């Protein structure tokens, strides 16, 4: 099923690859800003060195604008890739429906076919866009934050790691329970 859906990316592979790349650059720029803030405080404000404050402030602004630009580009690439994916998927579904025999067409209602061509494909489009942006951003932010925390303080990183494990276990528990509930509701309706 995944390979069938992935084949619908076709001419949008470039956008599909550029969206996570821009997202990764956005995350990196965002995570470097606290280090620049620390440098402003340590080397500029405490030392009373105004030129150093201005220099680091300009670097921080540059990083912030780079992060913003990468975020905008990631949004643009992911939207284009997702819209193209949905267009190709609708075309494939339409071609498949056209190849049905009359006995197969009688098994589906017109409303059901229209729903599959519109709502279902739109849901897949949104899921694909979330996958190439959020599913890349969240793990990258987590891993890079952990690395940055190790640079700042190993002792503090242990607390961060324990909190991460506790939150991960809680999330896994919630997902298991809600999946069971979803399955029951899905079977009922």
Coordinates of C-alpha atoms in Angstrom, one line a residue:
X1 CA 0.0 0.0 0.0
X2 CA 2.8 2.4 0.9
X3 CA 4.7 1.7 -2.3
X4 CA 1.5 2.2 -4.3
X5 CA 1.0 5.6 -2.6
X6 CA 4.7 6.5 -2.9
X7 CA 4.5 5.9 -6.7
X8 CA 2.1 8.8 -6.9
X9 CA 4.9 11.3 -6.0
X10 CA 6.5 10.9 -9.4
X11 CA 7.4 14.4 -10.7
X12 CA 7.2 15.9 -7.2
X13 CA 10.2 14.0 -5.8
X14 CA 12.4 17.2 -5.8
X15 CA 9.8 19.1 -3.7
X16 CA 9.4 16.1 -1.5
X17 CA 13.1 16.0 -0.7
X18 CA 13.6 19.8 -0.4
X19 CA 10.8 20.2 2.2
X20 CA 12.5 18.1 4.9
X21 CA 15.9 19.6 4.0
X22 CA 14.5 23.1 4.5
X23 CA 12.8 22.0 7.7
X24 CA 16.1 20.6 9.0
X25 CA 17.9 23.9 8.2
X26 CA 15.1 25.8 10.0
X27 CA 15.4 23.6 13.1
X28 CA 19.2 24.0 13.1
X29 CA 18.9 27.8 12.9
X30 CA 16.3 27.9 15.7
X31 CA 18.5 25.8 17.9
X32 CA 21.6 28.0 17.4
X33 CA 19.9 31.1 18.5
X34 CA 20.1 30.3 22.3
X35 CA 23.8 29.9 21.9
X36 CA 24.1 33.3 20.4
X37 CA 22.0 34.7 23.2
X38 CA 24.4 33.2 25.7
X39 CA 27.3 34.7 23.8
X40 CA 25.6 38.2 23.9
X41 CA 25.2 37.9 27.7
X42 CA 28.6 36.4 28.4
X43 CA 30.8 38.4 26.0
X44 CA 28.8 41.5 25.5
X45 CA 26.6 42.6 28.3
X46 CA 28.7 41.3 31.3
X47 CA 31.9 42.6 29.7
X48 CA 30.2 45.9 28.8
X49 CA 31.3 45.4 25.2
X50 CA 28.6 47.1 23.0
X51 CA 30.2 46.3 19.6
X52 CA 30.2 42.6 20.6
X53 CA 26.5 42.9 21.5
X54 CA 25.7 44.5 18.2
X55 CA 27.7 41.9 16.3
X56 CA 26.1 38.9 18.0
X57 CA 22.7 40.7 17.7
X58 CA 23.2 41.0 13.9
X59 CA 24.2 37.3 13.7
X60 CA 21.1 36.4 15.7
X61 CA 18.9 38.4 13.3
X62 CA 20.5 36.7 10.4
X63 CA 19.9 33.3 11.9
X64 CA 16.3 34.2 12.7
X65 CA 15.6 35.4 9.1
X66 CA 17.4 32.3 7.7
X67 CA 15.1 30.2 9.9
X68 CA 12.1 32.1 8.7
X69 CA 13.1 31.7 5.0
X70 CA 13.8 28.0 5.4
X71 CA 10.4 27.6 7.1
X72 CA 8.6 29.4 4.3
X73 CA 10.4 27.4 1.7
X74 CA 9.7 24.2 3.6
X75 CA 6.0 25.1 3.6
X76 CA 6.0 25.9 -0.1
X77 CA 7.8 22.7 -1.1
X78 CA 5.6 20.6 1.1
X79 CA 2.4 22.2 -0.1
X80 CA 3.5 21.8 -3.8
X81 CA 4.6 18.2 -3.2
X82 CA 1.3 17.3 -1.3
X83 CA -0.9 19.0 -3.9
X84 CA 0.9 17.2 -6.7
X85 CA 0.7 13.9 -4.9
X86 CA -3.1 14.4 -4.4
X87 CA -3.5 15.3 -8.1
X88 CA -1.7 12.2 -9.2
X89 CA -3.6 10.1 -6.7
X90 CA -7.0 11.4 -7.9
X91 CA -6.0 10.7 -11.5
X92 CA -5.0 7.1 -10.6
X93 CA -8.3 6.6 -8.7
X94 CA -10.3 8.0 -11.6
X95 CA -8.5 5.8 -14.1
X96 CA -9.1 2.8 -11.9
X97 CA -12.8 3.5 -11.6
X98 CA -12.9 4.0 -15.4
X99 CA -11.5 0.5 -15.8
X100 CA -14.2 -1.1 -13.7
X101 CA -16.7 -3.5 -15.3
X102 CA -20.4 -2.8 -14.9
X103 CA -20.7 -5.4 -12.3
X104 CA -17.9 -3.8 -10.3
X105 CA -19.4 -0.3 -10.6
X106 CA -22.7 -1.6 -9.3
X107 CA -20.9 -2.5 -6.0
X108 CA -20.1 1.1 -5.3
X109 CA -22.4 4.0 -4.8
X110 CA -21.8 7.3 -6.7
X111 CA -21.5 9.1 -3.3
X112 CA -18.9 6.5 -2.2
X113 CA -16.8 7.0 -5.3
X114 CA -17.0 10.8 -5.0
X115 CA -16.0 10.6 -1.4
X116 CA -13.0 8.5 -2.3
X117 CA -12.0 11.0 -5.0
X118 CA -12.4 14.1 -2.8
X119 CA -12.4 13.6 1.0
X120 CA -10.2 10.5 1.2
X121 CA -7.6 11.9 -1.2
X122 CA -7.6 15.3 0.6
X123 CA -7.0 13.4 3.9
X124 CA -4.1 11.6 2.3
X125 CA -2.8 14.9 1.0
X126 CA -2.8 16.5 4.4
X127 CA -1.2 13.4 6.0
X128 CA 1.5 13.5 3.3
X129 CA 2.2 17.2 4.0
X130 CA 2.4 16.6 7.7
X131 CA 4.7 13.6 7.1
X132 CA 7.3 15.6 5.1
X133 CA 7.2 18.5 7.5
X134 CA 6.1 17.7 11.0
X135 CA 7.4 14.1 11.1
X136 CA 10.8 15.4 10.1
X137 CA 10.8 18.5 12.3
X138 CA 9.8 16.8 15.6
X139 CA 12.5 14.1 15.7
X140 CA 15.1 16.5 14.4
X141 CA 14.2 19.1 17.1
X142 CA 14.3 16.3 19.7
X143 CA 17.7 14.9 18.7
X144 CA 19.3 18.3 18.1
X145 CA 18.0 19.7 21.4
X146 CA 19.5 16.7 23.2
X147 CA 22.9 17.3 21.5
X148 CA 22.7 21.0 22.4
X149 CA 21.8 20.1 26.0
X150 CA 24.9 17.9 26.1
X151 CA 27.1 20.8 25.0
X152 CA 25.6 23.0 27.8
X153 CA 25.6 20.5 30.7
X154 CA 25.9 16.8 30.8
X155 CA 24.2 16.7 34.2
X156 CA 21.2 18.7 32.9
X157 CA 21.1 16.3 29.9
X158 CA 20.4 13.4 32.2
X159 CA 17.3 15.1 33.6
X160 CA 16.2 15.9 30.1
X161 CA 16.8 12.3 29.0
X162 CA 14.7 10.9 32.0
X163 CA 11.9 13.4 31.2
X164 CA 12.1 12.2 27.6
X165 CA 11.8 8.5 28.5
X166 CA 8.8 9.3 30.9
X167 CA 7.0 11.3 28.2
X168 CA 7.8 8.7 25.6
X169 CA 6.2 5.9 27.8
X170 CA 3.2 8.1 28.5
X171 CA 2.7 8.8 24.8
X172 CA 3.1 5.1 23.9
X173 CA 0.4 4.2 26.6
X174 CA -2.0 6.9 25.3
X175 CA -1.5 5.7 21.7
X176 CA -2.1 2.1 22.6
X177 CA -5.3 2.9 24.4
X178 CA -6.7 5.3 21.8
X179 CA -5.9 2.8 19.0
X180 CA -8.0 0.2 20.7
X181 CA -10.9 2.7 21.1
X182 CA -10.5 3.8 17.5
X183 CA -10.6 0.2 16.3
X184 CA -13.8 -0.5 18.2
X185 CA -15.5 2.7 16.9
X186 CA -14.3 1.9 13.4
X187 CA -15.7 -1.6 13.4
X188 CA -19.0 -0.4 14.9
X189 CA -19.5 2.3 12.2

